[in-house]
PDB file of C-alpha atoms in Angstrom:
ATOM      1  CA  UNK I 404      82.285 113.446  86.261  1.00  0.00           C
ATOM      2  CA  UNK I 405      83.054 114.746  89.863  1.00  0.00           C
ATOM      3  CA  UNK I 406      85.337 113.318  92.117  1.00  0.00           C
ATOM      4  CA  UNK I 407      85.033 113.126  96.251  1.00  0.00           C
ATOM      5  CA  UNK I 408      87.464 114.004  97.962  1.00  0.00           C
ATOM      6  CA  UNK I 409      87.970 111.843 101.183  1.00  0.00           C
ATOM      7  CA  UNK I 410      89.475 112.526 104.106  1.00  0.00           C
ATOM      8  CA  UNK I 411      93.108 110.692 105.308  1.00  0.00           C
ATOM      9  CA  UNK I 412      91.466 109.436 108.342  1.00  0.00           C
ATOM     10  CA  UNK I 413      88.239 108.028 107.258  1.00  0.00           C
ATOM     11  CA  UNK I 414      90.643 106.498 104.154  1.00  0.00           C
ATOM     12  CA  UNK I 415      92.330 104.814 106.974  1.00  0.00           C
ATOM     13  CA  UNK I 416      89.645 103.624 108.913  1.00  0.00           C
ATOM     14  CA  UNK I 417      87.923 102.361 106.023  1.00  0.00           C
ATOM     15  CA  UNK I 418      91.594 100.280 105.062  1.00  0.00           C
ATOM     16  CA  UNK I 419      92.272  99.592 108.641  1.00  0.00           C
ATOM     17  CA  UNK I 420      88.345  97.968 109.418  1.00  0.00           C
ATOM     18  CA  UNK I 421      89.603  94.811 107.425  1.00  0.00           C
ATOM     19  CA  UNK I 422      90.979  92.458 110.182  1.00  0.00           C
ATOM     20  CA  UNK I 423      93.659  90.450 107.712  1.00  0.00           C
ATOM     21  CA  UNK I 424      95.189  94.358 107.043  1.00  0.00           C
ATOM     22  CA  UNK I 425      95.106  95.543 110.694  1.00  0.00           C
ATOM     23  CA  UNK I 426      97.035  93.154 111.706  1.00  0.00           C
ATOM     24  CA  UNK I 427      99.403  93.110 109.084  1.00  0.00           C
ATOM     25  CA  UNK I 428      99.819  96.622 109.873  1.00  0.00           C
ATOM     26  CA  UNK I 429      99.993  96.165 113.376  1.00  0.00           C
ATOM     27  CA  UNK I 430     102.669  93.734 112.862  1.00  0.00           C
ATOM     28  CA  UNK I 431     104.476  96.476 110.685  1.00  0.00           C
ATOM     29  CA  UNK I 432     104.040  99.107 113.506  1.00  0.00           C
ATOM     30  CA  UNK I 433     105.487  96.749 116.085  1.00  0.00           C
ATOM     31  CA  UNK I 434     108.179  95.856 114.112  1.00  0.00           C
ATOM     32  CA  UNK I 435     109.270  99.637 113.308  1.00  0.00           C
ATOM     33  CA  UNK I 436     109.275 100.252 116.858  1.00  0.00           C
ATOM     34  CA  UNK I 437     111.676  97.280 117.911  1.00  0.00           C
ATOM     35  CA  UNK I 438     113.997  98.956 114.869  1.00  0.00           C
ATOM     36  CA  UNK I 439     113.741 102.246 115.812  1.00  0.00           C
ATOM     37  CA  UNK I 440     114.609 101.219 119.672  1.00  0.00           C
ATOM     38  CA  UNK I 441     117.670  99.573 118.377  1.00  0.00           C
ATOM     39  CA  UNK I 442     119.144 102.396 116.859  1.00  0.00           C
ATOM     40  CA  UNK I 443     117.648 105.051 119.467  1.00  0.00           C
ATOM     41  CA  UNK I 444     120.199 102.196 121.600  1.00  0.00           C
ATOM     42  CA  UNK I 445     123.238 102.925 119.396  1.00  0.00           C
ATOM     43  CA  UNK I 446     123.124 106.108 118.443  1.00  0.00           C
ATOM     44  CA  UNK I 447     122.631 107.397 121.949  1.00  0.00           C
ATOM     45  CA  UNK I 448     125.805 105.368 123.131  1.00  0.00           C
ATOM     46  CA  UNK I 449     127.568 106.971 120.425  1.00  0.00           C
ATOM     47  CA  UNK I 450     128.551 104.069 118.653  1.00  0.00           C
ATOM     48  CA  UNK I 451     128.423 103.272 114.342  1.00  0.00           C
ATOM     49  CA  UNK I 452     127.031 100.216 113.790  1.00  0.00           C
ATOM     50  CA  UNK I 453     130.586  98.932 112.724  1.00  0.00           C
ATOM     51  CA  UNK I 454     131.350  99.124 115.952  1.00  0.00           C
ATOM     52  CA  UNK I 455     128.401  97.650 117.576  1.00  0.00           C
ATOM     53  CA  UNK I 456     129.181  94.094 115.619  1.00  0.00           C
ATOM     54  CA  UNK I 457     133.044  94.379 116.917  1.00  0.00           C
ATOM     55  CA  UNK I 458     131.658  94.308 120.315  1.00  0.00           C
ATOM     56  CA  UNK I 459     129.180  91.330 119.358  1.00  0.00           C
ATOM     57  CA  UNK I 460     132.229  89.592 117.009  1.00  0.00           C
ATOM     58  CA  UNK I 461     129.643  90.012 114.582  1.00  0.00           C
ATOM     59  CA  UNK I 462     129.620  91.648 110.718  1.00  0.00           C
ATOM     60  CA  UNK I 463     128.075  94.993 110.164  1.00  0.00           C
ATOM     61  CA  UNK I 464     126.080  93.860 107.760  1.00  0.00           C
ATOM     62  CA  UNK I 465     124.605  91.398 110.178  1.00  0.00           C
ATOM     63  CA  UNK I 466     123.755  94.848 112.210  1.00  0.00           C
ATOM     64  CA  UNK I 467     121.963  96.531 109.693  1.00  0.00           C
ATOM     65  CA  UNK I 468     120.060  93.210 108.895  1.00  0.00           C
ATOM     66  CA  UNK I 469     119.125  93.490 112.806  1.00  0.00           C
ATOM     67  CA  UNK I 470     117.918  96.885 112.954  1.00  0.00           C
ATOM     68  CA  UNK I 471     116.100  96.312 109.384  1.00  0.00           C
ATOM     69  CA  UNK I 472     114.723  93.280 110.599  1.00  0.00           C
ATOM     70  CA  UNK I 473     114.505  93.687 114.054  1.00  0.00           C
ATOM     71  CA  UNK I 474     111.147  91.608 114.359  1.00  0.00           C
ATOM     72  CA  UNK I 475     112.906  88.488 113.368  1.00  0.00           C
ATOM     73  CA  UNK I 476     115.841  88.618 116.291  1.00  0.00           C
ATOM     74  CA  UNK I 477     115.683  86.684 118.971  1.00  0.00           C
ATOM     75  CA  UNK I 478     115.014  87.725 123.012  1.00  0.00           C
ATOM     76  CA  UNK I 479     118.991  87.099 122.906  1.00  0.00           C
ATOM     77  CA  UNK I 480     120.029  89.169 120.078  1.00  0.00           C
ATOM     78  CA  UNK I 481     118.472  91.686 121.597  1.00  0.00           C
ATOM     79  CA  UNK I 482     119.878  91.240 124.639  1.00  0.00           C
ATOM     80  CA  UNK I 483     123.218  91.635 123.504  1.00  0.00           C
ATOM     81  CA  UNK I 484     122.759  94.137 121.038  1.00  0.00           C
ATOM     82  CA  UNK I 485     121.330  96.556 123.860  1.00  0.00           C
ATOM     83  CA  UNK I 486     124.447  95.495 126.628  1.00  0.00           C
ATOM     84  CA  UNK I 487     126.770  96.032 123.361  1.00  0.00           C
ATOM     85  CA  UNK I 488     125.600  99.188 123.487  1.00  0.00           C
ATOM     86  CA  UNK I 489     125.795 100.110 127.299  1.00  0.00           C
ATOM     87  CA  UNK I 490     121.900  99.446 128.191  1.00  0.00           C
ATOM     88  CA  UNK I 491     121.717  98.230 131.244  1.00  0.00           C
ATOM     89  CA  UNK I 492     118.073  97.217 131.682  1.00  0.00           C
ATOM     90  CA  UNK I 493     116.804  97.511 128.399  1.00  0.00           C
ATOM     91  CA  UNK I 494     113.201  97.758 127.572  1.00  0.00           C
ATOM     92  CA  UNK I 495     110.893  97.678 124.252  1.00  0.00           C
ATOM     93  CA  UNK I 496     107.779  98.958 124.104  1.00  0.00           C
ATOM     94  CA  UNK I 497     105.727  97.310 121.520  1.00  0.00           C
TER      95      UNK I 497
END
C-alpha cells in the first residue's frame, strides 16, 4: 500500500474550495488581525496590559478577553482601547 504525498497548498485549496470553511476561515483571519493590531497598539506605546485597563477603569482580564476576542468588541471599545494607548487616528485593516 503506497501513500501520496500531497502538497500544503493544493491540501489547502482543496479545504479552502468549500464555501461554509472559507468563510469560517476568513472570519478567523480577520479576527487575528483585529487581535494582533491591538497589541501591535500596546506594545508599541509601551504599555502592559494592566495598565491599558487603568487607563480604561477597566480589569486586565477584561483586556486580555479584548485582544483574545477582539472580533466581538465594539467600534467603541476599540476606540478607546487604541486612544488608551496613544493612537491618534487609529486604523484596522481587515
Amino acid at each position: 500500500m503506497s501513500k501520496k504525498s500531497v502538497s500544503w497548498e493544493s491540501a489547502r485549496e482543496e479545504i479552502l474550495s468549500d464555501p461554509d470553511i472559507n468563510t469560517l476561515y476568513e472570519k478567523q483571519l480577520r479576527s487575528e488581525r483585529v487581535s494582533e493590531q491591538l497589541v501591535a497598539w500596546r506594545c508599541s506605546a509601551g504599555l502592559s496590559s494592566s495598565q491599558v485597563a487603568a487607563r480604561l477603569g477597566i480589569s486586565p482580564a477584561a483586556i486580555s478577553r479584548t485582544e483574545r476576542n477582539a472580533e466581538k468588541a465594539t467600534i467603541e471599545t476599540l476606540a478607546r482601547y487604541a486612544a488608551a494607548c496613544g493612537v491618534k487616528n487609529p486604523k484596522i485593516i481587515l
